[in-house]
PDB file of C-alpha atoms in Angstrom:
ATOM      1  CA  MET A   1       6.923  -4.994   6.034  1.00  0.00           C
ATOM      2  CA  THR A   2       3.199  -4.582   5.278  1.00  0.00           C
ATOM      3  CA  THR A   3       1.750  -4.508   2.111  1.00  0.00           C
ATOM      4  CA  ARG A   4      -1.981  -3.761   0.690  1.00  0.00           C
ATOM      5  CA  HIS A   5      -4.048  -5.008  -1.979  1.00  0.00           C
ATOM      6  CA  PRO A   6      -2.286  -3.240  -5.143  1.00  0.00           C
ATOM      7  CA  ALA A   7      -5.784  -1.994  -6.528  1.00  0.00           C
ATOM      8  CA  ASP A   8      -6.501  -0.390  -3.114  1.00  0.00           C
ATOM      9  CA  MET A   9      -3.102   0.859  -2.983  1.00  0.00           C
ATOM     10  CA  LEU A  10      -3.395   2.619  -6.535  1.00  0.00           C
ATOM     11  CA  TRP A  11      -6.879   3.925  -5.735  1.00  0.00           C
ATOM     12  CA  SER A  12      -5.684   5.733  -2.794  1.00  0.00           C
ATOM     13  CA  TYR A  13      -2.474   6.860  -4.279  1.00  0.00           C
ATOM     14  CA  TYR A  14      -4.714   8.149  -7.386  1.00  0.00           C
ATOM     15  CA  ARG A  15      -7.215   9.987  -5.141  1.00  0.00           C
ATOM     16  CA  PHE A  16      -4.503  11.648  -2.999  1.00  0.00           C
ATOM     17  CA  PHE A  17      -2.002  12.644  -5.883  1.00  0.00           C
ATOM     18  CA  LYS A  18      -4.593  13.202  -8.608  1.00  0.00           C
ATOM     19  CA  PRO A  19      -2.688  12.651 -11.578  1.00  0.00           C
ATOM     20  CA  ASP A  20      -3.206  14.754 -14.593  1.00  0.00           C
ATOM     21  CA  SER A  21      -3.379  13.643 -18.536  1.00  0.00           C
ATOM     22  CA  ASP A  22       0.527  13.370 -18.608  1.00  0.00           C
ATOM     23  CA  SER A  23       1.300  11.597 -15.281  1.00  0.00           C
ATOM     24  CA  ASN A  24       1.885  14.775 -13.314  1.00  0.00           C
ATOM     25  CA  TYR A  25       0.821  14.936  -9.745  1.00  0.00           C
ATOM     26  CA  ASN A  26      -0.564  17.545  -7.680  1.00  0.00           C
ATOM     27  CA  TYR A  27       2.810  18.146  -5.947  1.00  0.00           C
ATOM     28  CA  GLN A  28       4.647  19.097  -9.173  1.00  0.00           C
ATOM     29  CA  PRO A  29       4.469  22.487 -10.751  1.00  0.00           C
ATOM     30  CA  THR A  30       3.488  21.098 -14.049  1.00  0.00           C
ATOM     31  CA  TRP A  31       0.477  19.505 -12.872  1.00  0.00           C
ATOM     32  CA  ASP A  32      -2.673  20.573 -14.726  1.00  0.00           C
ATOM     33  CA  GLU A  33      -5.554  20.381 -12.387  1.00  0.00           C
ATOM     34  CA  ASN A  34      -7.896  20.529 -15.680  1.00  0.00           C
ATOM     35  CA  SER A  35      -6.952  17.361 -17.410  1.00  0.00           C
ATOM     36  CA  LYS A  36      -7.276  14.869 -14.812  1.00  0.00           C
ATOM     37  CA  MET A  37      -6.622  10.905 -16.000  1.00  0.00           C
ATOM     38  CA  ASP A  38      -8.971   8.256 -15.612  1.00  0.00           C
ATOM     39  CA  PHE A  39      -8.135   5.420 -12.983  1.00  0.00           C
ATOM     40  CA  GLU A  40      -8.135   2.804 -15.330  1.00  0.00           C
ATOM     41  CA  HIS A  41      -6.052   4.608 -17.908  1.00  0.00           C
ATOM     42  CA  TRP A  42      -3.597   5.651 -15.200  1.00  0.00           C
ATOM     43  CA  ILE A  43      -3.237   1.979 -14.118  1.00  0.00           C
ATOM     44  CA  GLN A  44      -2.716   0.762 -17.716  1.00  0.00           C
ATOM     45  CA  PHE A  45      -0.475   3.925 -18.886  1.00  0.00           C
ATOM     46  CA  GLY A  46       0.584   6.128 -15.839  1.00  0.00           C
ATOM     47  CA  SER A  47       4.104   6.632 -14.541  1.00  0.00           C
ATOM     48  CA  VAL A  48       5.599   7.421 -11.277  1.00  0.00           C
ATOM     49  CA  GLY A  49       9.223   8.597 -10.697  1.00  0.00           C
ATOM     50  CA  MET A  50      11.534   6.866  -8.371  1.00  0.00           C
ATOM     51  CA  ASP A  51      14.895   8.234  -6.820  1.00  0.00           C
ATOM     52  CA  PRO A  52      17.756   7.475  -9.455  1.00  0.00           C
ATOM     53  CA  ALA A  53      19.802   5.995  -6.342  1.00  0.00           C
ATOM     54  CA  TRP A  54      17.018   3.751  -5.073  1.00  0.00           C
ATOM     55  CA  GLN A  55      16.162   2.775  -8.815  1.00  0.00           C
ATOM     56  CA  GLU A  56      19.932   1.678  -9.196  1.00  0.00           C
ATOM     57  CA  LEU A  57      19.406  -0.808  -6.462  1.00  0.00           C
ATOM     58  CA  ALA A  58      15.810  -2.021  -7.515  1.00  0.00           C
ATOM     59  CA  PRO A  59      15.305  -5.134 -10.065  1.00  0.00           C
ATOM     60  CA  SER A  60      16.034  -4.016 -13.358  1.00  0.00           C
ATOM     61  CA  TRP A  61      12.490  -4.572 -14.539  1.00  0.00           C
ATOM     62  CA  ILE A  62      11.200  -1.769 -12.294  1.00  0.00           C
ATOM     63  CA  SER A  63      10.416   1.062 -14.572  1.00  0.00           C
ATOM     64  CA  THR A  64       9.394   5.012 -14.155  1.00  0.00           C
ATOM     65  CA  ASP A  65       7.376   4.539 -17.482  1.00  0.00           C
ATOM     66  CA  ASN A  66       4.814   2.650 -15.444  1.00  0.00           C
ATOM     67  CA  LEU A  67       3.699   2.263 -11.801  1.00  0.00           C
ATOM     68  CA  SER A  68       6.153  -0.398 -10.886  1.00  0.00           C
ATOM     69  CA  PRO A  69       8.056   1.805  -8.557  1.00  0.00           C
ATOM     70  CA  LEU A  70       5.143   1.611  -6.069  1.00  0.00           C
ATOM     71  CA  SER A  71       5.254  -2.306  -6.043  1.00  0.00           C
ATOM     72  CA  LEU A  72       6.692  -4.317  -2.952  1.00  0.00           C
ATOM     73  CA  GLU A  73       9.515  -5.735  -5.262  1.00  0.00           C
ATOM     74  CA  ALA A  74      10.698  -2.180  -5.916  1.00  0.00           C
ATOM     75  CA  HIS A  75      11.566  -1.707  -2.193  1.00  0.00           C
ATOM     76  CA  ALA A  76      12.012  -5.271  -0.878  1.00  0.00           C
ATOM     77  CA  PHE A  77      14.331  -6.958  -3.597  1.00  0.00           C
ATOM     78  CA  ASP A  78      17.467  -5.857  -5.164  1.00  0.00           C
ATOM     79  CA  ARG A  79      18.884  -5.696  -8.550  1.00  0.00           C
ATOM     80  CA  ALA A  80      20.209  -9.423  -8.148  1.00  0.00           C
ATOM     81  CA  GLY A  81      16.545 -10.700  -7.063  1.00  0.00           C
ATOM     82  CA  ASN A  82      17.376 -11.197  -3.385  1.00  0.00           C
ATOM     83  CA  ASN A  83      14.471 -10.377  -1.067  1.00  0.00           C
ATOM     84  CA  HIS A  84      15.482  -8.354   1.827  1.00  0.00           C
ATOM     85  CA  ILE A  85      12.516  -8.613   4.059  1.00  0.00           C
ATOM     86  CA  ASN A  86      11.998 -11.587   6.263  1.00  0.00           C
ATOM     87  CA  ARG A  87       8.248 -10.888   7.253  1.00  0.00           C
ATOM     88  CA  LEU A  88       5.436  -9.770   5.172  1.00  0.00           C
ATOM     89  CA  PHE A  89       1.864  -8.738   6.493  1.00  0.00           C
ATOM     90  CA  ARG A  90      -1.299  -7.597   4.600  1.00  0.00           C
ATOM     91  CA  LEU A  91      -2.197  -4.476   5.880  1.00  0.00           C
ATOM     92  CA  GLU A  92      -5.852  -5.855   5.822  1.00  0.00           C
ATOM     93  CA  ASN A  93      -4.958  -8.562   8.304  1.00  0.00           C
ATOM     94  CA  THR A  94      -3.948  -6.348  11.347  1.00  0.00           C
ATOM     95  CA  GLU A  95      -4.334  -9.149  14.172  1.00  0.00           C
ATOM     96  CA  GLN A  96      -1.673 -10.969  12.649  1.00  0.00           C
ATOM     97  CA  LEU A  97       0.709  -7.930  12.568  1.00  0.00           C
ATOM     98  CA  ASN A  98      -0.267  -7.036  15.971  1.00  0.00           C
ATOM     99  CA  ARG A  99       0.603 -10.414  17.730  1.00  0.00           C
ATOM    100  CA  TRP A 100       3.843 -10.405  15.859  1.00  0.00           C
ATOM    101  CA  LEU A 101       4.921  -6.814  16.903  1.00  0.00           C
ATOM    102  CA  SER A 102       3.669  -7.804  20.408  1.00  0.00           C
ATOM    103  CA  ARG A 103       5.826 -10.483  20.461  1.00  0.00           C
ATOM    104  CA  GLN A 104       9.013  -8.429  19.335  1.00  0.00           C
ATOM    105  CA  MET A 105       8.221  -6.100  22.400  1.00  0.00           C
ATOM    106  CA  ASP A 106       9.336  -6.484  26.077  1.00  0.00           C
ATOM    107  CA  ASP A 107       6.506  -7.746  28.325  1.00  0.00           C
ATOM    108  CA  ARG A 108       7.418  -5.661  31.005  1.00  0.00           C
ATOM    109  CA  ARG A 109       6.586  -2.534  28.725  1.00  0.00           C
ATOM    110  CA  PHE A 110       3.194  -4.022  27.479  1.00  0.00           C
ATOM    111  CA  PRO A 111       1.741  -6.625  30.217  1.00  0.00           C
ATOM    112  CA  ALA A 112      -1.598  -6.732  28.869  1.00  0.00           C
ATOM    113  CA  LEU A 113      -0.654  -7.398  25.407  1.00  0.00           C
ATOM    114  CA  ALA A 114       1.855 -10.082  26.694  1.00  0.00           C
ATOM    115  CA  GLU A 115      -0.914 -11.878  28.736  1.00  0.00           C
ATOM    116  CA  ALA A 116      -3.258 -11.983  25.830  1.00  0.00           C
ATOM    117  CA  ILE A 117      -0.511 -13.376  23.642  1.00  0.00           C
ATOM    118  CA  GLN A 118       0.749 -15.866  26.207  1.00  0.00           C
ATOM    119  CA  THR A 119      -2.886 -16.846  27.379  1.00  0.00           C
ATOM    120  CA  ARG A 120      -4.568 -16.502  23.801  1.00  0.00           C
ATOM    121  CA  SER A 121      -7.165 -14.375  25.639  1.00  0.00           C
ATOM    122  CA  LEU A 122      -8.262 -11.258  23.977  1.00  0.00           C
ATOM    123  CA  LYS A 123      -9.949 -10.109  27.393  1.00  0.00           C
ATOM    124  CA  ALA A 124      -6.551  -8.616  28.549  1.00  0.00           C
ATOM    125  CA  PHE A 125      -6.072  -7.283  24.997  1.00  0.00           C
ATOM    126  CA  SER A 126      -9.406  -5.895  25.203  1.00  0.00           C
ATOM    127  CA  ARG A 127      -8.915  -4.121  28.442  1.00  0.00           C
ATOM    128  CA  ALA A 128      -5.788  -2.688  26.919  1.00  0.00           C
ATOM    129  CA  ARG A 129      -7.253  -1.388  23.831  1.00  0.00           C
ATOM    130  CA  LYS A 130     -10.167   0.179  25.934  1.00  0.00           C
ATOM    131  CA  ASN A 131      -7.556   2.125  27.836  1.00  0.00           C
ATOM    132  CA  GLN A 132      -5.816   3.258  24.668  1.00  0.00           C
ATOM    133  CA  LYS A 133      -7.003   6.477  22.819  1.00  0.00           C
ATOM    134  CA  GLN A 134      -8.106   5.707  19.440  1.00  0.00           C
ATOM    135  CA  LEU A 135      -5.900   7.135  16.438  1.00  0.00           C
ATOM    136  CA  PRO A 136      -7.904   9.334  14.296  1.00  0.00           C
ATOM    137  CA  HIS A 137      -8.432   8.226  10.740  1.00  0.00           C
ATOM    138  CA  VAL A 138      -6.268  10.587   8.330  1.00  0.00           C
ATOM    139  CA  ASN A 139      -6.511   8.840   5.055  1.00  0.00           C
ATOM    140  CA  GLN A 140      -7.382  11.925   2.931  1.00  0.00           C
ATOM    141  CA  SER A 141      -7.646  10.031  -0.221  1.00  0.00           C
ATOM    142  CA  GLU A 142     -10.999   9.007   0.819  1.00  0.00           C
ATOM    143  CA  GLY A 143     -12.153  12.717   1.701  1.00  0.00           C
ATOM    144  CA  ALA A 144     -15.797  13.374   2.485  1.00  0.00           C
ATOM    145  CA  GLU A 145     -15.866  15.460  -0.808  1.00  0.00           C
ATOM    146  CA  LYS A 146     -16.208  12.126  -2.827  1.00  0.00           C
ATOM    147  CA  THR A 147     -18.580  12.317  -5.605  1.00  0.00           C
ATOM    148  CA  GLU A 148     -20.096   9.342  -7.471  1.00  0.00           C
ATOM    149  CA  LYS A 149     -17.662   9.564 -10.240  1.00  0.00           C
ATOM    150  CA  ASP A 150     -14.941   9.452  -7.594  1.00  0.00           C
ATOM    151  CA  LYS A 151     -15.709   6.067  -6.153  1.00  0.00           C
ATOM    152  CA  LYS A 152     -13.435   3.165  -6.915  1.00  0.00           C
ATOM    153  CA  PRO A 153     -14.667   0.799  -9.646  1.00  0.00           C
ATOM    154  CA  LEU A 154     -16.004  -2.457  -8.409  1.00  0.00           C
ATOM    155  CA  VAL A 155     -14.532  -4.422 -10.919  1.00  0.00           C
ATOM    156  CA  LEU A 156     -11.458  -3.288 -13.123  1.00  0.00           C
ATOM    157  CA  SER A 157     -11.260  -4.401 -16.790  1.00  0.00           C
ATOM    158  CA  GLU A 158      -8.956  -7.311 -17.761  1.00  0.00           C
ATOM    159  CA  ASN A 159      -6.639  -4.909 -19.290  1.00  0.00           C
ATOM    160  CA  SER A 160      -6.288  -2.969 -15.951  1.00  0.00           C
ATOM    161  CA  LEU A 161      -5.693  -6.481 -13.967  1.00  0.00           C
ATOM    162  CA  ARG A 162      -3.193  -7.461 -16.580  1.00  0.00           C
ATOM    163  CA  ALA A 163      -1.171  -4.350 -15.819  1.00  0.00           C
ATOM    164  CA  ILE A 164      -1.560  -4.751 -12.127  1.00  0.00           C
ATOM    165  CA  ARG A 165      -0.200  -8.584 -12.473  1.00  0.00           C
ATOM    166  CA  LYS A 166       2.789  -7.044 -14.444  1.00  0.00           C
ATOM    167  CA  MET A 167       3.970  -4.323 -12.139  1.00  0.00           C
ATOM    168  CA  PHE A 168       3.050  -6.034  -8.918  1.00  0.00           C
ATOM    169  CA  PRO A 169       3.927  -9.661  -9.491  1.00  0.00           C
ATOM    170  CA  MET A 170       4.177 -10.520  -5.665  1.00  0.00           C
ATOM    171  CA  GLU A 171       1.262  -8.939  -4.483  1.00  0.00           C
ATOM    172  CA  SER A 172      -1.026 -10.066  -7.323  1.00  0.00           C
ATOM    173  CA  LYS A 173      -0.060 -13.695  -6.004  1.00  0.00           C
ATOM    174  CA  MET A 174      -0.902 -12.824  -2.471  1.00  0.00           C
ATOM    175  CA  TYR A 175      -4.188 -11.463  -3.212  1.00  0.00           C
ATOM    176  CA  ASN A 176      -4.981 -13.711  -6.168  1.00  0.00           C
ATOM    177  CA  ILE A 177      -5.404 -11.241  -8.890  1.00  0.00           C
TER     178      ILE A 177
END
């Protein structure tokens, strides 16, 4: 499973779904595009829904009254606190994830990657990468229409950091928040 820095993930979610002052999102019929919620206010007081069947399985502290349904715990742990993932990778560290995925794949299907891993030589890996098509960047939350006021705050307030630590405890430890 991959995870992402919670502040970056929240910023991306916020920019894409554009919560209004009542935590309605742009895909909901009740969304009011004229009453946009401030990012930090959303972190501290916003909420997201969760499928009731999934919520029944999630840890009891996960709540649709805040943003905790977006947390790793909401998707990796059950109500009894059992962790159901055996590997966790930071999205920011693609090299580690690529190495692990490559080891899981059949060497005959990906010989250049297998060779790179076995010899710890990135030359073979580089040859394979040069022959691959580049995937297009489609993260619409960081679109070209971004204005100065749309930019992510460089520093979050202590109240926002406290809220993130409460709603995203595992990620907060991983990223030293």
